Amino acid sequence: QSVLTQPPSASGTPGQRVTISCSGGNSNIGTSTVNWYQQLPGTAPKLLIYSNNQRPSGVPDRFSGSKSGTSASLAISGLQSEDEADYYCAAWDDSLSGPAFGGGTKVTAL
Amino acid sequence: EVQLVESGGGLVQSGRSLRLSCIASGFTFGDHAMAWFRQAPGTGLEWVALIRNRAYSGTTEYAASVKGRFTISRDDSKSIAYLQMNSLKTEDTAIYYCTRRDGFAAKFDYWGQGTLVTVSS
């Protein structure tokens, strides 16, 4: 089981808004910033969102992140077919002395 | 351009050892912590090990699943990170990714393409 909890799947039609939740605890999300990673099929993961809501250069602004307490969420506004991928949330965990990850959410464009 | 290139993966028997290398370029290697992650077939990402930079004495951290069997190290003069894997088990079969940490926490901003390790029984 993963330390952070994500739904296994999410879907929407092109153009729809899709939201992915990420639940943790006081040792991780509650005391650290949250990062999100996108893994397109057959490729290495890529940093999508850092410090809860910041986008690295080149990431489209339809991707946004937020955090509240021990939970976080990733939103894709205006889902596109190329957004079909696995998405992982991550936060430093003081109990692990390392990064904790969610199990990943597979996003499908219907 | 930041690049991380892993090598050293392959097929190995259970109980044997393997050493992975990650050659970094395009940035000041010694300024960053480095980490290894893995992904078993059809599963999610799993953090394996992290080594801090010299400013933090190169201290290391390990996931419970590999502690005592794997060792992460770095050679700042060559810009290489290593993962020495001993007493390999079939459950260590995975793609292993080398990553660069930017700052602190869980911000891993660059990932290598991965190298496949297959452990047979």
mmCIF file of C-alpha atoms in Angstrom:
data_model
loop_
_atom_site.group_PDB
_atom_site.id
_atom_site.type_symbol
_atom_site.label_atom_id
_atom_site.label_comp_id
_atom_site.label_asym_id
_atom_site.label_seq_id
_atom_site.Cartn_x
_atom_site.Cartn_y
_atom_site.Cartn_z
ATOM 1 C CA GLN A 1 0.000 0.000 0.000
ATOM 2 C CA SER A 2 1.179 3.502 -0.784
ATOM 3 C CA VAL A 3 1.634 6.066 1.973
ATOM 4 C CA LEU A 4 -0.431 8.638 0.080
ATOM 5 C CA THR A 5 -3.890 7.689 -1.181
ATOM 6 C CA GLN A 6 -5.068 8.439 -4.701
ATOM 7 C CA PRO A 7 -8.015 7.075 -6.695
ATOM 8 C CA PRO A 8 -6.822 4.455 -9.184
ATOM 9 C CA SER A 9 -8.565 6.074 -12.123
ATOM 10 C CA ALA A 10 -10.236 9.236 -13.359
ATOM 11 C CA SER A 11 -11.777 10.125 -16.681
ATOM 12 C CA GLY A 12 -13.523 12.820 -18.612
ATOM 13 C CA THR A 13 -14.459 13.854 -22.098
ATOM 14 C CA PRO A 14 -12.158 16.228 -23.952
ATOM 15 C CA GLY A 15 -12.618 19.739 -22.635
ATOM 16 C CA GLN A 16 -13.935 18.615 -19.256
ATOM 17 C CA ARG A 17 -12.318 19.385 -15.910
ATOM 18 C CA VAL A 18 -10.818 16.383 -14.137
ATOM 19 C CA THR A 19 -9.693 16.422 -10.513
ATOM 20 C CA ILE A 20 -7.436 13.936 -8.731
ATOM 21 C CA SER A 21 -7.268 13.793 -4.951
ATOM 22 C CA CYS A 22 -4.301 12.859 -2.783
ATOM 23 C CA SER A 23 -4.707 12.131 0.911
ATOM 24 C CA GLY A 24 -1.900 11.857 3.422
ATOM 25 C CA GLY A 25 -1.137 12.564 7.046
ATOM 26 C CA ASN A 26 0.683 14.819 9.459
ATOM 27 C CA SER A 27 4.073 13.306 8.718
ATOM 28 C CA ASN A 28 3.902 14.072 5.007
ATOM 29 C CA ILE A 29 1.372 16.402 3.368
ATOM 30 C CA GLY A 30 0.572 18.006 6.690
ATOM 31 C CA THR A 31 4.140 19.280 7.068
ATOM 32 C CA SER A 32 5.560 19.352 3.544
ATOM 33 C CA THR A 33 4.804 20.673 0.126
ATOM 34 C CA VAL A 34 3.152 18.449 -2.464
ATOM 35 C CA ASN A 35 4.497 17.657 -5.914
ATOM 36 C CA TRP A 36 2.761 15.962 -8.813
ATOM 37 C CA TYR A 37 4.331 13.826 -11.522
ATOM 38 C CA GLN A 38 2.979 12.847 -14.913
ATOM 39 C CA GLN A 39 4.012 9.599 -16.559
ATOM 40 C CA LEU A 40 2.996 9.219 -20.180
ATOM 41 C CA PRO A 41 2.805 5.631 -21.454
ATOM 42 C CA GLY A 42 6.227 4.068 -21.868
ATOM 43 C CA THR A 43 8.139 7.092 -20.629
ATOM 44 C CA ALA A 44 9.870 8.272 -17.466
ATOM 45 C CA PRO A 45 7.941 10.391 -14.981
ATOM 46 C CA LYS A 46 8.043 14.163 -15.341
ATOM 47 C CA LEU A 47 7.600 16.849 -12.693
ATOM 48 C CA LEU A 48 4.224 18.481 -13.344
ATOM 49 C CA ILE A 49 3.496 20.577 -10.240
ATOM 50 C CA TYR A 50 5.831 21.499 -7.372
ATOM 51 C CA SER A 51 5.411 23.330 -4.085
ATOM 52 C CA ASN A 52 1.669 22.561 -4.072
ATOM 53 C CA ASN A 53 0.709 24.792 -6.980
ATOM 54 C CA GLN A 54 3.721 25.823 -9.073
ATOM 55 C CA ARG A 55 4.210 24.767 -12.666
ATOM 56 C CA PRO A 56 7.675 24.169 -14.107
ATOM 57 C CA SER A 57 8.453 25.969 -17.319
ATOM 58 C CA GLY A 58 6.669 24.347 -20.242
ATOM 59 C CA VAL A 59 3.780 22.829 -18.310
ATOM 60 C CA PRO A 60 0.454 24.065 -19.704
ATOM 61 C CA ASP A 61 -1.623 26.249 -17.415
ATOM 62 C CA ARG A 62 -4.578 23.857 -17.644
ATOM 63 C CA PHE A 63 -2.754 21.899 -14.916
ATOM 64 C CA SER A 64 -3.148 23.293 -11.402
ATOM 65 C CA GLY A 65 -2.541 22.055 -7.892
ATOM 66 C CA SER A 66 -3.792 22.875 -4.434
ATOM 67 C CA LYS A 67 -3.287 21.708 -0.873
ATOM 68 C CA SER A 68 -5.321 21.944 2.296
ATOM 69 C CA GLY A 69 -4.309 20.351 5.563
ATOM 70 C CA THR A 70 -3.310 16.758 4.876
ATOM 71 C CA SER A 71 -4.849 16.565 1.407
ATOM 72 C CA ALA A 72 -4.001 17.868 -2.016
ATOM 73 C CA SER A 73 -5.524 17.819 -5.462
ATOM 74 C CA LEU A 74 -4.527 18.132 -9.073
ATOM 75 C CA ALA A 75 -6.920 19.624 -11.593
ATOM 76 C CA ILE A 76 -6.805 19.383 -15.354
ATOM 77 C CA SER A 77 -9.009 22.085 -16.856
ATOM 78 C CA GLY A 78 -9.933 21.323 -20.424
ATOM 79 C CA LEU A 79 -8.808 17.707 -20.647
ATOM 80 C CA GLN A 80 -6.970 16.834 -23.834
ATOM 81 C CA SER A 81 -6.232 13.436 -25.339
ATOM 82 C CA GLU A 82 -2.515 13.939 -24.793
ATOM 83 C CA ASP A 83 -3.179 14.222 -21.050
ATOM 84 C CA GLU A 84 -3.887 10.485 -20.883
ATOM 85 C CA ALA A 85 -1.249 9.335 -18.421
ATOM 86 C CA ASP A 86 -0.599 8.174 -14.893
ATOM 87 C CA TYR A 87 -0.397 10.918 -12.281
ATOM 88 C CA TYR A 88 1.398 10.578 -8.944
ATOM 89 C CA CYS A 89 1.372 12.840 -5.911
ATOM 90 C CA ALA A 90 4.405 12.985 -3.627
ATOM 91 C CA ALA A 91 5.476 14.659 -0.414
ATOM 92 C CA TRP A 92 8.433 14.330 1.919
ATOM 93 C CA ASP A 93 7.626 12.062 4.826
ATOM 94 C CA ASP A 94 9.416 12.677 8.117
ATOM 95 C CA SER A 95 8.630 9.158 9.323
ATOM 96 C CA LEU A 96 10.231 7.606 6.236
ATOM 97 C CA SER A 97 13.010 10.182 6.007
ATOM 98 C CA GLY A 98 12.207 10.028 2.339
ATOM 99 C CA PRO A 99 9.559 10.892 -0.227
ATOM 100 C CA ALA A 100 6.143 9.284 0.036
ATOM 101 C CA PHE A 101 4.201 8.636 -3.154
ATOM 102 C CA GLY A 102 0.624 7.926 -3.996
ATOM 103 C CA GLY A 103 -0.248 4.779 -5.912
ATOM 104 C CA GLY A 104 -0.992 6.736 -9.059
ATOM 105 C CA THR A 105 -4.147 7.723 -10.911
ATOM 106 C CA LYS A 106 -4.697 6.702 -14.512
ATOM 107 C CA VAL A 107 -6.447 9.485 -16.424
ATOM 108 C CA THR A 108 -8.435 8.547 -19.491
ATOM 109 C CA ALA A 109 -9.974 10.868 -22.047
ATOM 110 C CA LEU A 110 -13.256 9.279 -23.113
ATOM 111 C CA GLU B 1 20.554 20.822 -20.924
ATOM 112 C CA VAL B 2 20.244 18.565 -17.893
ATOM 113 C CA GLN B 3 20.712 14.900 -18.696
ATOM 114 C CA LEU B 4 20.707 11.796 -16.531
ATOM 115 C CA VAL B 5 21.743 8.544 -18.176
ATOM 116 C CA GLU B 6 21.443 5.271 -16.303
ATOM 117 C CA SER B 7 23.320 2.104 -17.111
ATOM 118 C CA GLY B 8 24.169 -1.226 -15.547
ATOM 119 C CA GLY B 9 20.801 -2.929 -15.643
ATOM 120 C CA GLY B 10 20.302 -6.460 -16.891
ATOM 121 C CA LEU B 11 19.342 -10.011 -15.983
ATOM 122 C CA VAL B 12 20.767 -11.375 -12.747
ATOM 123 C CA GLN B 13 20.067 -14.377 -10.542
ATOM 124 C CA SER B 14 18.498 -14.049 -7.152
ATOM 125 C CA GLY B 15 21.099 -13.494 -4.450
ATOM 126 C CA ARG B 16 23.621 -11.876 -6.774
ATOM 127 C CA SER B 17 24.712 -8.240 -7.052
ATOM 128 C CA LEU B 18 24.459 -5.465 -9.600
ATOM 129 C CA ARG B 19 25.687 -1.882 -9.695
ATOM 130 C CA LEU B 20 23.764 0.843 -11.485
ATOM 131 C CA SER B 21 25.392 4.064 -12.631
ATOM 132 C CA CYS B 22 23.836 7.425 -13.426
ATOM 133 C CA ILE B 23 25.962 9.851 -15.428
ATOM 134 C CA ALA B 24 24.798 13.435 -15.004
ATOM 135 C CA SER B 25 25.487 16.436 -17.201
ATOM 136 C CA GLY B 26 24.251 19.945 -17.772
ATOM 137 C CA PHE B 27 24.337 21.114 -14.153
ATOM 138 C CA THR B 28 26.617 21.383 -11.127
ATOM 139 C CA PHE B 29 26.278 17.829 -9.862
ATOM 140 C CA GLY B 30 27.727 18.538 -6.440
ATOM 141 C CA ASP B 31 25.011 21.065 -5.651
ATOM 142 C CA HIS B 32 22.169 18.560 -5.745
ATOM 143 C CA ALA B 33 20.910 15.553 -3.856
ATOM 144 C CA MET B 34 20.348 12.545 -6.090
ATOM 145 C CA ALA B 35 17.902 9.695 -5.736
ATOM 146 C CA TRP B 36 16.913 6.368 -7.229
ATOM 147 C CA PHE B 37 13.354 5.251 -7.796
ATOM 148 C CA ARG B 38 11.989 2.050 -9.256
ATOM 149 C CA GLN B 39 8.839 0.862 -10.941
ATOM 150 C CA ALA B 40 7.958 -2.801 -11.100
ATOM 151 C CA PRO B 41 5.987 -3.927 -14.162
ATOM 152 C CA GLY B 42 2.460 -2.553 -14.103
ATOM 153 C CA THR B 43 2.869 -0.858 -10.736
ATOM 154 C CA GLY B 44 3.492 2.615 -9.353
ATOM 155 C CA LEU B 45 6.641 4.484 -8.438
ATOM 156 C CA GLU B 46 8.670 3.476 -5.406
ATOM 157 C CA TRP B 47 11.442 5.551 -3.882
ATOM 158 C CA VAL B 48 14.589 3.484 -3.272
ATOM 159 C CA ALA B 49 17.413 5.680 -1.962
ATOM 160 C CA LEU B 50 18.616 9.266 -1.672
ATOM 161 C CA ILE B 51 22.029 10.828 -1.165
ATOM 162 C CA ARG B 52 22.375 14.461 -0.147
ATOM 163 C CA ASN B 53 25.023 16.780 -1.509
ATOM 164 C CA ARG B 54 28.332 17.614 0.128
ATOM 165 C CA ALA B 55 26.828 20.575 1.947
ATOM 166 C CA TYR B 56 24.858 18.000 3.915
ATOM 167 C CA SER B 57 27.781 15.594 4.179
ATOM 168 C CA GLY B 58 26.399 13.286 1.514
ATOM 169 C CA THR B 59 24.140 11.590 4.033
ATOM 170 C CA THR B 60 21.942 8.803 2.746
ATOM 171 C CA GLU B 61 18.400 7.523 3.243
ATOM 172 C CA TYR B 62 16.863 4.229 2.171
ATOM 173 C CA ALA B 63 13.445 2.719 1.747
ATOM 174 C CA ALA B 64 12.774 -0.054 4.258
ATOM 175 C CA SER B 65 12.490 -2.596 1.442
ATOM 176 C CA VAL B 66 16.151 -2.154 0.425
ATOM 177 C CA LYS B 67 17.874 -1.003 3.605
ATOM 178 C CA GLY B 68 20.878 -3.167 4.377
ATOM 179 C CA ARG B 69 21.024 -4.557 0.831
ATOM 180 C CA PHE B 70 21.389 -1.465 -1.386
ATOM 181 C CA THR B 71 23.953 1.322 -1.115
ATOM 182 C CA ILE B 72 23.739 4.682 -2.843
ATOM 183 C CA SER B 73 26.916 6.656 -3.436
ATOM 184 C CA ARG B 74 28.203 9.508 -5.546
ATOM 185 C CA ASP B 75 31.408 10.680 -7.185
ATOM 186 C CA ASP B 76 31.153 14.431 -7.563
ATOM 187 C CA SER B 77 34.409 14.584 -9.531
ATOM 188 C CA LYS B 78 32.841 12.437 -12.247
ATOM 189 C CA SER B 79 29.206 13.566 -11.850
ATOM 190 C CA ILE B 80 28.050 10.004 -11.313
ATOM 191 C CA ALA B 81 25.606 8.506 -8.854
ATOM 192 C CA TYR B 82 25.665 4.802 -8.122
ATOM 193 C CA LEU B 83 23.307 2.226 -6.700
ATOM 194 C CA GLN B 84 25.004 -0.930 -5.474
ATOM 195 C CA MET B 85 22.406 -3.668 -5.163
ATOM 196 C CA ASN B 86 23.334 -6.784 -3.181
ATOM 197 C CA SER B 87 21.367 -9.896 -2.226
ATOM 198 C CA LEU B 88 18.914 -9.218 -5.025
ATOM 199 C CA LYS B 89 15.439 -10.694 -4.805
ATOM 200 C CA THR B 90 12.888 -11.392 -7.525
ATOM 201 C CA GLU B 91 10.776 -8.561 -6.124
ATOM 202 C CA ASP B 92 13.580 -6.122 -6.984
ATOM 203 C CA THR B 93 12.708 -6.597 -10.663
ATOM 204 C CA ALA B 94 11.851 -3.136 -11.976
ATOM 205 C CA ILE B 95 12.874 -0.208 -14.100
ATOM 206 C CA TYR B 96 15.246 1.895 -12.026
ATOM 207 C CA TYR B 97 15.235 5.653 -12.508
ATOM 208 C CA CYS B 98 17.923 8.121 -11.460
ATOM 209 C CA THR B 99 16.645 11.553 -10.447
ATOM 210 C CA ARG B 100 17.922 14.955 -9.389
ATOM 211 C CA ARG B 101 16.380 16.669 -6.400
ATOM 212 C CA ASP B 102 15.926 20.406 -6.607
ATOM 213 C CA GLY B 103 16.128 21.997 -3.174
ATOM 214 C CA PHE B 104 14.455 19.982 -0.491
ATOM 215 C CA ALA B 105 11.366 17.868 0.046
ATOM 216 C CA ALA B 106 10.099 15.672 -2.767
ATOM 217 C CA LYS B 107 10.819 17.866 -5.768
ATOM 218 C CA PHE B 108 12.636 15.638 -8.258
ATOM 219 C CA ASP B 109 12.868 17.806 -11.308
ATOM 220 C CA TYR B 110 14.824 15.644 -13.741
ATOM 221 C CA TRP B 111 14.567 11.917 -14.394
ATOM 222 C CA GLY B 112 16.675 9.571 -16.464
ATOM 223 C CA GLN B 113 15.164 7.223 -19.019
ATOM 224 C CA GLY B 114 15.527 4.255 -16.688
ATOM 225 C CA THR B 115 17.380 0.957 -16.764
ATOM 226 C CA LEU B 116 15.686 -2.410 -16.440
ATOM 227 C CA VAL B 117 16.783 -4.837 -13.752
ATOM 228 C CA THR B 118 15.402 -8.362 -13.948
ATOM 229 C CA VAL B 119 16.078 -10.774 -11.103
ATOM 230 C CA SER B 120 15.433 -14.427 -11.862
ATOM 231 C CA SER B 121 14.861 -17.178 -9.313
#
